[in-house]
């Protein structure tokens, strides 16, 4: 004779073991997925940083190869130097500074996505503060992100210099 109660108890035990095994398997899968996601996030952040570095290097190489390097270097933080540029030098400076604006705007955008470290954001803000008036005098268009960052950082910069 078959003891249905015993057979039911064995089936419940097997079912409980199957549930526990399934939960353990799912926990392992979730953990592995989390680790993979974290790894992919680090790779993506590294790619963003590499692209930013490549862009900066391109700008630096372009500046080094500029026939107007001796006239462009004094522009950093010195908007009055714009007045002493020839038309050709002004056009070259405008192009170089439009590239810089693109790099800074990209940095601010990356910051809005949470992909920018505080040191790089501080560096971008310094570039904005040092270059904004030069950009204005050269007629370089700036984005709203740059304009907002400039307006927020300007009072702090004034307080720090006082």
PDB file of N, CA, C and O in Angstrom, residues 68-147:
ATOM      1  N   UNK A  68      50.233  81.344 -35.658  1.00  0.00           N
ATOM      2  CA  UNK A  68      49.961  82.517 -34.823  1.00  0.00           C
ATOM      3  C   UNK A  68      50.120  82.215 -33.329  1.00  0.00           C
ATOM      4  O   UNK A  68      49.567  82.928 -32.505  1.00  0.00           O
ATOM      5  N   UNK A  69      50.864  81.168 -33.024  1.00  0.00           N
ATOM      6  CA  UNK A  69      50.986  80.742 -31.626  1.00  0.00           C
ATOM      7  C   UNK A  69      51.446  81.881 -30.717  1.00  0.00           C
ATOM      8  O   UNK A  69      50.919  82.052 -29.623  1.00  0.00           O
ATOM      9  N   UNK A  70      52.388  82.663 -31.173  1.00  0.00           N
ATOM     10  CA  UNK A  70      52.900  83.753 -30.332  1.00  0.00           C
ATOM     11  C   UNK A  70      51.838  84.814 -30.052  1.00  0.00           C
ATOM     12  O   UNK A  70      51.885  85.502 -29.039  1.00  0.00           O
ATOM     13  N   UNK A  71      50.836  84.935 -30.924  1.00  0.00           N
ATOM     14  CA  UNK A  71      49.748  85.903 -30.709  1.00  0.00           C
ATOM     15  C   UNK A  71      48.582  85.297 -29.946  1.00  0.00           C
ATOM     16  O   UNK A  71      47.842  86.010 -29.271  1.00  0.00           O
ATOM     17  N   UNK A  72      48.410  83.970 -30.056  1.00  0.00           N
ATOM     18  CA  UNK A  72      47.262  83.320 -29.412  1.00  0.00           C
ATOM     19  C   UNK A  72      47.520  83.039 -27.932  1.00  0.00           C
ATOM     20  O   UNK A  72      46.611  83.109 -27.120  1.00  0.00           O
ATOM     21  N   UNK A  73      48.746  82.725 -27.593  1.00  0.00           N
ATOM     22  CA  UNK A  73      49.059  82.385 -26.202  1.00  0.00           C
ATOM     23  C   UNK A  73      48.689  83.501 -25.223  1.00  0.00           C
ATOM     24  O   UNK A  73      48.123  83.230 -24.163  1.00  0.00           O
ATOM     25  N   UNK A  74      48.961  84.766 -25.540  1.00  0.00           N
ATOM     26  CA  UNK A  74      48.619  85.834 -24.586  1.00  0.00           C
ATOM     27  C   UNK A  74      47.117  86.072 -24.412  1.00  0.00           C
ATOM     28  O   UNK A  74      46.717  86.838 -23.541  1.00  0.00           O
ATOM     29  N   UNK A  75      46.280  85.443 -25.246  1.00  0.00           N
ATOM     30  CA  UNK A  75      44.830  85.641 -25.117  1.00  0.00           C
ATOM     31  C   UNK A  75      44.266  85.019 -23.840  1.00  0.00           C
ATOM     32  O   UNK A  75      43.233  85.449 -23.348  1.00  0.00           O
ATOM     33  N   UNK A  76      44.935  83.994 -23.319  1.00  0.00           N
ATOM     34  CA  UNK A  76      44.425  83.286 -22.145  1.00  0.00           C
ATOM     35  C   UNK A  76      44.247  84.255 -20.992  1.00  0.00           C
ATOM     36  O   UNK A  76      45.198  84.791 -20.448  1.00  0.00           O
ATOM     37  N   UNK A  77      43.009  84.517 -20.654  1.00  0.00           N
ATOM     38  CA  UNK A  77      42.695  85.392 -19.528  1.00  0.00           C
ATOM     39  C   UNK A  77      42.970  86.862 -19.779  1.00  0.00           C
ATOM     40  O   UNK A  77      42.978  87.651 -18.843  1.00  0.00           O
ATOM     41  N   UNK A  78      43.218  87.240 -21.038  1.00  0.00           N
ATOM     42  CA  UNK A  78      43.562  88.628 -21.345  1.00  0.00           C
ATOM     43  C   UNK A  78      42.747  89.102 -22.551  1.00  0.00           C
ATOM     44  O   UNK A  78      43.248  89.112 -23.677  1.00  0.00           O
ATOM     45  N   UNK A  79      41.515  89.509 -22.329  1.00  0.00           N
ATOM     46  CA  UNK A  79      40.671  89.926 -23.458  1.00  0.00           C
ATOM     47  C   UNK A  79      41.196  91.148 -24.201  1.00  0.00           C
ATOM     48  O   UNK A  79      40.903  91.338 -25.380  1.00  0.00           O
ATOM     49  N   UNK A  80      41.993  91.981 -23.549  1.00  0.00           N
ATOM     50  CA  UNK A  80      42.530  93.163 -24.216  1.00  0.00           C
ATOM     51  C   UNK A  80      43.483  92.790 -25.353  1.00  0.00           C
ATOM     52  O   UNK A  80      43.681  93.567 -26.286  1.00  0.00           O
ATOM     53  N   UNK A  81      44.080  91.599 -25.288  1.00  0.00           N
ATOM     54  CA  UNK A  81      45.003  91.147 -26.327  1.00  0.00           C
ATOM     55  C   UNK A  81      44.292  90.939 -27.663  1.00  0.00           C
ATOM     56  O   UNK A  81      44.934  90.961 -28.714  1.00  0.00           O
ATOM     57  N   UNK A  82      42.970  90.761 -27.632  1.00  0.00           N
ATOM     58  CA  UNK A  82      42.201  90.559 -28.864  1.00  0.00           C
ATOM     59  C   UNK A  82      42.341  91.772 -29.781  1.00  0.00           C
ATOM     60  O   UNK A  82      42.414  91.640 -31.010  1.00  0.00           O
ATOM     61  N   UNK A  83      42.414  92.941 -29.203  1.00  0.00           N
ATOM     62  CA  UNK A  83      42.477  94.174 -29.989  1.00  0.00           C
ATOM     63  C   UNK A  83      43.753  94.282 -30.823  1.00  0.00           C
ATOM     64  O   UNK A  83      43.796  95.034 -31.800  1.00  0.00           O
ATOM     65  N   UNK A  84      44.786  93.520 -30.473  1.00  0.00           N
ATOM     66  CA  UNK A  84      46.071  93.628 -31.155  1.00  0.00           C
ATOM     67  C   UNK A  84      46.261  92.549 -32.219  1.00  0.00           C
ATOM     68  O   UNK A  84      47.354  92.417 -32.753  1.00  0.00           O
ATOM     69  N   UNK A  85      45.215  91.801 -32.531  1.00  0.00           N
ATOM     70  CA  UNK A  85      45.318  90.730 -33.515  1.00  0.00           C
ATOM     71  C   UNK A  85      44.972  91.247 -34.908  1.00  0.00           C
ATOM     72  O   UNK A  85      44.108  92.103 -35.067  1.00  0.00           O
ATOM     73  N   UNK A  86      45.652  90.693 -35.901  1.00  0.00           N
ATOM     74  CA  UNK A  86      45.283  90.989 -37.282  1.00  0.00           C
ATOM     75  C   UNK A  86      43.992  90.232 -37.601  1.00  0.00           C
ATOM     76  O   UNK A  86      43.541  89.386 -36.812  1.00  0.00           O
ATOM     77  N   UNK A  87      43.428  90.486 -38.761  1.00  0.00           N
ATOM     78  CA  UNK A  87      42.195  89.799 -39.145  1.00  0.00           C
ATOM     79  C   UNK A  87      42.424  88.296 -39.251  1.00  0.00           C
ATOM     80  O   UNK A  87      41.612  87.493 -38.777  1.00  0.00           O
ATOM     81  N   UNK A  88      43.548  87.900 -39.839  1.00  0.00           N
ATOM     82  CA  UNK A  88      43.869  86.479 -39.964  1.00  0.00           C
ATOM     83  C   UNK A  88      44.057  85.841 -38.583  1.00  0.00           C
ATOM     84  O   UNK A  88      43.567  84.740 -38.316  1.00  0.00           O
ATOM     85  N   UNK A  89      44.764  86.529 -37.722  1.00  0.00           N
ATOM     86  CA  UNK A  89      44.974  86.023 -36.359  1.00  0.00           C
ATOM     87  C   UNK A  89      43.652  85.940 -35.596  1.00  0.00           C
ATOM     88  O   UNK A  89      43.409  84.983 -34.861  1.00  0.00           O
ATOM     89  N   UNK A  90      42.787  86.925 -35.795  1.00  0.00           N
ATOM     90  CA  UNK A  90      41.482  86.930 -35.129  1.00  0.00           C
ATOM     91  C   UNK A  90      40.645  85.736 -35.598  1.00  0.00           C
ATOM     92  O   UNK A  90      40.015  85.054 -34.784  1.00  0.00           O
ATOM     93  N   UNK A  91      40.654  85.475 -36.900  1.00  0.00           N
ATOM     94  CA  UNK A  91      39.905  84.328 -37.424  1.00  0.00           C
ATOM     95  C   UNK A  91      40.450  83.018 -36.877  1.00  0.00           C
ATOM     96  O   UNK A  91      39.688  82.116 -36.515  1.00  0.00           O
ATOM     97  N   UNK A  92      41.758  82.925 -36.812  1.00  0.00           N
ATOM     98  CA  UNK A  92      42.374  81.717 -36.261  1.00  0.00           C
ATOM     99  C   UNK A  92      42.048  81.576 -34.767  1.00  0.00           C
ATOM    100  O   UNK A  92      41.692  80.483 -34.309  1.00  0.00           O
ATOM    101  N   UNK A  93      42.143  82.664 -34.039  1.00  0.00           N
ATOM    102  CA  UNK A  93      41.827  82.640 -32.602  1.00  0.00           C
ATOM    103  C   UNK A  93      40.365  82.279 -32.381  1.00  0.00           C
ATOM    104  O   UNK A  93      40.034  81.516 -31.466  1.00  0.00           O
ATOM    105  N   UNK A  94      39.485  82.811 -33.227  1.00  0.00           N
ATOM    106  CA  UNK A  94      38.054  82.505 -33.104  1.00  0.00           C
ATOM    107  C   UNK A  94      37.820  80.997 -33.296  1.00  0.00           C
ATOM    108  O   UNK A  94      37.106  80.361 -32.528  1.00  0.00           O
ATOM    109  N   UNK A  95      38.450  80.430 -34.322  1.00  0.00           N
ATOM    110  CA  UNK A  95      38.295  78.992 -34.584  1.00  0.00           C
ATOM    111  C   UNK A  95      38.821  78.168 -33.413  1.00  0.00           C
ATOM    112  O   UNK A  95      38.164  77.234 -32.950  1.00  0.00           O
ATOM    113  N   UNK A  96      40.006  78.509 -32.927  1.00  0.00           N
ATOM    114  CA  UNK A  96      40.579  77.780 -31.791  1.00  0.00           C
ATOM    115  C   UNK A  96      39.678  77.878 -30.563  1.00  0.00           C
ATOM    116  O   UNK A  96      39.463  76.896 -29.851  1.00  0.00           O
ATOM    117  N   UNK A  97      39.128  79.045 -30.337  1.00  0.00           N
ATOM    118  CA  UNK A  97      38.275  79.231 -29.165  1.00  0.00           C
ATOM    119  C   UNK A  97      36.914  78.596 -29.340  1.00  0.00           C
ATOM    120  O   UNK A  97      36.281  78.196 -28.359  1.00  0.00           O
ATOM    121  N   UNK A  98      36.434  78.462 -30.571  1.00  0.00           N
ATOM    122  CA  UNK A  98      35.186  77.727 -30.795  1.00  0.00           C
ATOM    123  C   UNK A  98      35.371  76.248 -30.451  1.00  0.00           C
ATOM    124  O   UNK A  98      34.475  75.609 -29.893  1.00  0.00           O
ATOM    125  N   UNK A  99      36.553  75.726 -30.745  1.00  0.00           N
ATOM    126  CA  UNK A  99      36.868  74.349 -30.356  1.00  0.00           C
ATOM    127  C   UNK A  99      36.872  74.242 -28.835  1.00  0.00           C
ATOM    128  O   UNK A  99      36.313  73.308 -28.255  1.00  0.00           O
ATOM    129  N   UNK A 100      37.504  75.217 -28.175  1.00  0.00           N
ATOM    130  CA  UNK A 100      37.547  75.210 -26.706  1.00  0.00           C
ATOM    131  C   UNK A 100      36.143  75.287 -26.123  1.00  0.00           C
ATOM    132  O   UNK A 100      35.829  74.589 -25.144  1.00  0.00           O
ATOM    133  N   UNK A 101      35.279  76.106 -26.698  1.00  0.00           N
ATOM    134  CA  UNK A 101      33.899  76.205 -26.225  1.00  0.00           C
ATOM    135  C   UNK A 101      33.200  74.853 -26.355  1.00  0.00           C
ATOM    136  O   UNK A 101      32.478  74.426 -25.457  1.00  0.00           O
ATOM    137  N   UNK A 102      33.433  74.169 -27.469  1.00  0.00           N
ATOM    138  CA  UNK A 102      32.824  72.844 -27.665  1.00  0.00           C
ATOM    139  C   UNK A 102      33.298  71.861 -26.602  1.00  0.00           C
ATOM    140  O   UNK A 102      32.502  71.083 -26.064  1.00  0.00           O
ATOM    141  N   UNK A 103      34.581  71.897 -26.297  1.00  0.00           N
ATOM    142  CA  UNK A 103      35.130  70.993 -25.278  1.00  0.00           C
ATOM    143  C   UNK A 103      34.527  71.306 -23.909  1.00  0.00           C
ATOM    144  O   UNK A 103      34.109  70.406 -23.174  1.00  0.00           O
ATOM    145  N   UNK A 104      34.475  72.582 -23.563  1.00  0.00           N
ATOM    146  CA  UNK A 104      33.928  72.988 -22.253  1.00  0.00           C
ATOM    147  C   UNK A 104      32.439  72.646 -22.180  1.00  0.00           C
ATOM    148  O   UNK A 104      31.964  72.130 -21.159  1.00  0.00           O
ATOM    149  N   UNK A 105      31.698  72.910 -23.249  1.00  0.00           N
ATOM    150  CA  UNK A 105      30.271  72.593 -23.246  1.00  0.00           C
ATOM    151  C   UNK A 105      30.053  71.091 -23.096  1.00  0.00           C
ATOM    152  O   UNK A 105      29.162  70.659 -22.355  1.00  0.00           O
ATOM    153  N   UNK A 106      30.873  70.294 -23.756  1.00  0.00           N
ATOM    154  CA  UNK A 106      30.764  68.847 -23.613  1.00  0.00           C
ATOM    155  C   UNK A 106      31.042  68.422 -22.166  1.00  0.00           C
ATOM    156  O   UNK A 106      30.358  67.562 -21.627  1.00  0.00           O
ATOM    157  N   UNK A 107      32.029  69.057 -21.553  1.00  0.00           N
ATOM    158  CA  UNK A 107      32.334  68.733 -20.151  1.00  0.00           C
ATOM    159  C   UNK A 107      31.134  69.053 -19.258  1.00  0.00           C
ATOM    160  O   UNK A 107      30.777  68.263 -18.378  1.00  0.00           O
ATOM    161  N   UNK A 108      30.506  70.191 -19.490  1.00  0.00           N
ATOM    162  CA  UNK A 108      29.328  70.555 -18.684  1.00  0.00           C
ATOM    163  C   UNK A 108      28.167  69.588 -18.937  1.00  0.00           C
ATOM    164  O   UNK A 108      27.435  69.229 -18.011  1.00  0.00           O
ATOM    165  N   UNK A 109      28.012  69.152 -20.174  1.00  0.00           N
ATOM    166  CA  UNK A 109      26.976  68.170 -20.490  1.00  0.00           C
ATOM    167  C   UNK A 109      27.272  66.846 -19.791  1.00  0.00           C
ATOM    168  O   UNK A 109      26.385  66.238 -19.198  1.00  0.00           O
ATOM    169  N   UNK A 110      28.524  66.408 -19.844  1.00  0.00           N
ATOM    170  CA  UNK A 110      28.912  65.171 -19.160  1.00  0.00           C
ATOM    171  C   UNK A 110      28.655  65.290 -17.654  1.00  0.00           C
ATOM    172  O   UNK A 110      28.240  64.340 -17.011  1.00  0.00           O
ATOM    173  N   UNK A 111      28.889  66.483 -17.112  1.00  0.00           N
ATOM    174  CA  UNK A 111      28.604  66.708 -15.696  1.00  0.00           C
ATOM    175  C   UNK A 111      27.112  66.551 -15.410  1.00  0.00           C
ATOM    176  O   UNK A 111      26.735  65.966 -14.399  1.00  0.00           O
ATOM    177  N   UNK A 112      26.277  67.066 -16.298  1.00  0.00           N
ATOM    178  CA  UNK A 112      24.825  66.949 -16.083  1.00  0.00           C
ATOM    179  C   UNK A 112      24.368  65.496 -16.111  1.00  0.00           C
ATOM    180  O   UNK A 112      23.336  65.158 -15.530  1.00  0.00           O
ATOM    181  N   UNK A 113      25.151  64.621 -16.756  1.00  0.00           N
ATOM    182  CA  UNK A 113      24.841  63.190 -16.791  1.00  0.00           C
ATOM    183  C   UNK A 113      25.474  62.442 -15.620  1.00  0.00           C
ATOM    184  O   UNK A 113      25.281  61.239 -15.483  1.00  0.00           O
ATOM    185  N   UNK A 114      26.253  63.161 -14.813  1.00  0.00           N
ATOM    186  CA  UNK A 114      26.926  62.530 -13.684  1.00  0.00           C
ATOM    187  C   UNK A 114      28.187  61.784 -14.078  1.00  0.00           C
ATOM    188  O   UNK A 114      28.641  60.904 -13.364  1.00  0.00           O
ATOM    189  N   UNK A 115      28.776  62.133 -15.227  1.00  0.00           N
ATOM    190  CA  UNK A 115      29.946  61.418 -15.739  1.00  0.00           C
ATOM    191  C   UNK A 115      31.238  62.206 -15.598  1.00  0.00           C
ATOM    192  O   UNK A 115      32.255  61.814 -16.134  1.00  0.00           O
ATOM    193  N   UNK A 116      31.188  63.318 -14.884  1.00  0.00           N
ATOM    194  CA  UNK A 116      32.366  64.171 -14.794  1.00  0.00           C
ATOM    195  C   UNK A 116      32.822  64.264 -13.344  1.00  0.00           C
ATOM    196  O   UNK A 116      32.010  64.481 -12.452  1.00  0.00           O
ATOM    197  N   UNK A 117      34.120  64.102 -13.131  1.00  0.00           N
ATOM    198  CA  UNK A 117      34.636  64.223 -11.767  1.00  0.00           C
ATOM    199  C   UNK A 117      34.754  65.700 -11.407  1.00  0.00           C
ATOM    200  O   UNK A 117      34.782  66.580 -12.266  1.00  0.00           O
ATOM    201  N   UNK A 118      34.809  65.964 -10.120  1.00  0.00           N
ATOM    202  CA  UNK A 118      34.787  67.354  -9.635  1.00  0.00           C
ATOM    203  C   UNK A 118      36.017  68.144 -10.086  1.00  0.00           C
ATOM    204  O   UNK A 118      35.920  69.347 -10.333  1.00  0.00           O
ATOM    205  N   UNK A 119      37.176  67.489 -10.223  1.00  0.00           N
ATOM    206  CA  UNK A 119      38.378  68.201 -10.671  1.00  0.00           C
ATOM    207  C   UNK A 119      38.219  68.706 -12.102  1.00  0.00           C
ATOM    208  O   UNK A 119      38.597  69.834 -12.415  1.00  0.00           O
ATOM    209  N   UNK A 120      37.649  67.881 -12.966  1.00  0.00           N
ATOM    210  CA  UNK A 120      37.466  68.281 -14.355  1.00  0.00           C
ATOM    211  C   UNK A 120      36.418  69.383 -14.455  1.00  0.00           C
ATOM    212  O   UNK A 120      36.555  70.316 -15.255  1.00  0.00           O
ATOM    213  N   UNK A 121      35.374  69.299 -13.633  1.00  0.00           N
ATOM    214  CA  UNK A 121      34.367  70.351 -13.626  1.00  0.00           C
ATOM    215  C   UNK A 121      34.987  71.662 -13.154  1.00  0.00           C
ATOM    216  O   UNK A 121      34.722  72.727 -13.728  1.00  0.00           O
ATOM    217  N   UNK A 122      35.820  71.596 -12.146  1.00  0.00           N
ATOM    218  CA  UNK A 122      36.497  72.801 -11.654  1.00  0.00           C
ATOM    219  C   UNK A 122      37.405  73.390 -12.741  1.00  0.00           C
ATOM    220  O   UNK A 122      37.455  74.605 -12.941  1.00  0.00           O
ATOM    221  N   UNK A 123      38.095  72.523 -13.460  1.00  0.00           N
ATOM    222  CA  UNK A 123      38.960  72.971 -14.560  1.00  0.00           C
ATOM    223  C   UNK A 123      38.129  73.644 -15.656  1.00  0.00           C
ATOM    224  O   UNK A 123      38.509  74.704 -16.164  1.00  0.00           O
ATOM    225  N   UNK A 124      36.995  73.054 -16.004  1.00  0.00           N
ATOM    226  CA  UNK A 124      36.120  73.647 -17.025  1.00  0.00           C
ATOM    227  C   UNK A 124      35.617  75.013 -16.577  1.00  0.00           C
ATOM    228  O   UNK A 124      35.561  75.958 -17.362  1.00  0.00           O
ATOM    229  N   UNK A 125      35.275  75.114 -15.302  1.00  0.00           N
ATOM    230  CA  UNK A 125      34.801  76.393 -14.762  1.00  0.00           C
ATOM    231  C   UNK A 125      35.907  77.445 -14.817  1.00  0.00           C
ATOM    232  O   UNK A 125      35.648  78.607 -15.160  1.00  0.00           O
ATOM    233  N   UNK A 126      37.126  77.046 -14.522  1.00  0.00           N
ATOM    234  CA  UNK A 126      38.262  77.969 -14.607  1.00  0.00           C
ATOM    235  C   UNK A 126      38.462  78.451 -16.042  1.00  0.00           C
ATOM    236  O   UNK A 126      38.696  79.639 -16.284  1.00  0.00           O
ATOM    237  N   UNK A 127      38.354  77.523 -16.990  1.00  0.00           N
ATOM    238  CA  UNK A 127      38.489  77.904 -18.400  1.00  0.00           C
ATOM    239  C   UNK A 127      37.404  78.914 -18.774  1.00  0.00           C
ATOM    240  O   UNK A 127      37.675  79.904 -19.454  1.00  0.00           O
ATOM    241  N   UNK A 128      36.183  78.674 -18.316  1.00  0.00           N
ATOM    242  CA  UNK A 128      35.092  79.606 -18.613  1.00  0.00           C
ATOM    243  C   UNK A 128      35.387  80.983 -18.033  1.00  0.00           C
ATOM    244  O   UNK A 128      35.263  82.005 -18.718  1.00  0.00           O
ATOM    245  N   UNK A 129      35.774  81.012 -16.775  1.00  0.00           N
ATOM    246  CA  UNK A 129      36.049  82.306 -16.131  1.00  0.00           C
ATOM    247  C   UNK A 129      37.200  83.045 -16.812  1.00  0.00           C
ATOM    248  O   UNK A 129      37.148  84.264 -16.976  1.00  0.00           O
ATOM    249  N   UNK A 130      38.245  82.313 -17.208  1.00  0.00           N
ATOM    250  CA  UNK A 130      39.411  82.942 -17.828  1.00  0.00           C
ATOM    251  C   UNK A 130      39.175  83.306 -19.297  1.00  0.00           C
ATOM    252  O   UNK A 130      39.864  84.186 -19.818  1.00  0.00           O
ATOM    253  N   UNK A 131      38.235  82.629 -19.951  1.00  0.00           N
ATOM    254  CA  UNK A 131      38.076  82.799 -21.395  1.00  0.00           C
ATOM    255  C   UNK A 131      36.802  83.516 -21.817  1.00  0.00           C
ATOM    256  O   UNK A 131      36.695  83.936 -22.970  1.00  0.00           O
ATOM    257  N   UNK A 132      35.842  83.637 -20.936  1.00  0.00           N
ATOM    258  CA  UNK A 132      34.524  84.137 -21.329  1.00  0.00           C
ATOM    259  C   UNK A 132      34.600  85.492 -22.031  1.00  0.00           C
ATOM    260  O   UNK A 132      34.000  85.699 -23.093  1.00  0.00           O
ATOM    261  N   UNK A 133      35.340  86.412 -21.449  1.00  0.00           N
ATOM    262  CA  UNK A 133      35.431  87.759 -22.042  1.00  0.00           C
ATOM    263  C   UNK A 133      36.194  87.712 -23.370  1.00  0.00           C
ATOM    264  O   UNK A 133      35.858  88.438 -24.309  1.00  0.00           O
ATOM    265  N   UNK A 134      37.199  86.849 -23.466  1.00  0.00           N
ATOM    266  CA  UNK A 134      37.913  86.674 -24.741  1.00  0.00           C
ATOM    267  C   UNK A 134      36.937  86.147 -25.787  1.00  0.00           C
ATOM    268  O   UNK A 134      36.903  86.630 -26.920  1.00  0.00           O
ATOM    269  N   UNK A 135      36.135  85.144 -25.413  1.00  0.00           N
ATOM    270  CA  UNK A 135      35.150  84.580 -26.340  1.00  0.00           C
ATOM    271  C   UNK A 135      34.178  85.674 -26.811  1.00  0.00           C
ATOM    272  O   UNK A 135      33.852  85.750 -27.984  1.00  0.00           O
ATOM    273  N   UNK A 136      33.734  86.482 -25.873  1.00  0.00           N
ATOM    274  CA  UNK A 136      32.786  87.544 -26.224  1.00  0.00           C
ATOM    275  C   UNK A 136      33.415  88.519 -27.218  1.00  0.00           C
ATOM    276  O   UNK A 136      32.808  88.874 -28.223  1.00  0.00           O
ATOM    277  N   UNK A 137      34.652  88.931 -26.954  1.00  0.00           N
ATOM    278  CA  UNK A 137      35.313  89.901 -27.839  1.00  0.00           C
ATOM    279  C   UNK A 137      35.648  89.310 -29.207  1.00  0.00           C
ATOM    280  O   UNK A 137      35.694  90.034 -30.201  1.00  0.00           O
ATOM    281  N   UNK A 138      35.892  88.005 -29.245  1.00  0.00           N
ATOM    282  CA  UNK A 138      36.165  87.354 -30.530  1.00  0.00           C
ATOM    283  C   UNK A 138      34.879  87.036 -31.294  1.00  0.00           C
ATOM    284  O   UNK A 138      34.934  86.661 -32.464  1.00  0.00           O
ATOM    285  N   UNK A 139      33.740  87.156 -30.626  1.00  0.00           N
ATOM    286  CA  UNK A 139      32.474  86.817 -31.267  1.00  0.00           C
ATOM    287  C   UNK A 139      32.214  85.320 -31.301  1.00  0.00           C
ATOM    288  O   UNK A 139      31.504  84.825 -32.176  1.00  0.00           O
ATOM    289  N   UNK A 140      32.793  84.604 -30.354  1.00  0.00           N
ATOM    290  CA  UNK A 140      32.599  83.152 -30.274  1.00  0.00           C
ATOM    291  C   UNK A 140      31.274  82.889 -29.550  1.00  0.00           C
ATOM    292  O   UNK A 140      31.096  83.340 -28.415  1.00  0.00           O
ATOM    293  N   UNK A 141      30.358  82.182 -30.185  1.00  0.00           N
ATOM    294  CA  UNK A 141      29.086  81.902 -29.512  1.00  0.00           C
ATOM    295  C   UNK A 141      29.283  80.888 -28.389  1.00  0.00           C
ATOM    296  O   UNK A 141      30.046  79.936 -28.531  1.00  0.00           O
ATOM    297  N   UNK A 142      28.614  81.128 -27.271  1.00  0.00           N
ATOM    298  CA  UNK A 142      28.660  80.197 -26.143  1.00  0.00           C
ATOM    299  C   UNK A 142      27.265  79.603 -25.947  1.00  0.00           C
ATOM    300  O   UNK A 142      26.269  80.215 -26.305  1.00  0.00           O
ATOM    301  N   UNK A 143      27.236  78.432 -25.361  1.00  0.00           N
ATOM    302  CA  UNK A 143      25.963  77.752 -25.119  1.00  0.00           C
ATOM    303  C   UNK A 143      25.325  78.270 -23.836  1.00  0.00           C
ATOM    304  O   UNK A 143      25.974  78.937 -23.025  1.00  0.00           O
ATOM    305  N   UNK A 144      24.072  77.922 -23.660  1.00  0.00           N
ATOM    306  CA  UNK A 144      23.387  78.316 -22.418  1.00  0.00           C
ATOM    307  C   UNK A 144      24.016  77.653 -21.208  1.00  0.00           C
ATOM    308  O   UNK A 144      24.062  78.247 -20.127  1.00  0.00           O
ATOM    309  N   UNK A 145      24.514  76.425 -21.382  1.00  0.00           N
ATOM    310  CA  UNK A 145      25.187  75.746 -20.262  1.00  0.00           C
ATOM    311  C   UNK A 145      26.388  76.556 -19.807  1.00  0.00           C
ATOM    312  O   UNK A 145      26.613  76.756 -18.608  1.00  0.00           O
ATOM    313  N   UNK A 146      27.177  77.023 -20.762  1.00  0.00           N
ATOM    314  CA  UNK A 146      28.366  77.814 -20.423  1.00  0.00           C
ATOM    315  C   UNK A 146      27.952  79.142 -19.798  1.00  0.00           C
ATOM    316  O   UNK A 146      28.524  79.576 -18.795  1.00  0.00           O
ATOM    317  N   UNK A 147      26.950  79.766 -20.367  1.00  0.00           N
ATOM    318  CA  UNK A 147      26.456  81.039 -19.829  1.00  0.00           C
ATOM    319  C   UNK A 147      25.997  80.871 -18.382  1.00  0.00           C
ATOM    320  O   UNK A 147      26.334  81.684 -17.512  1.00  0.00           O
TER     321      UNK A 147
END
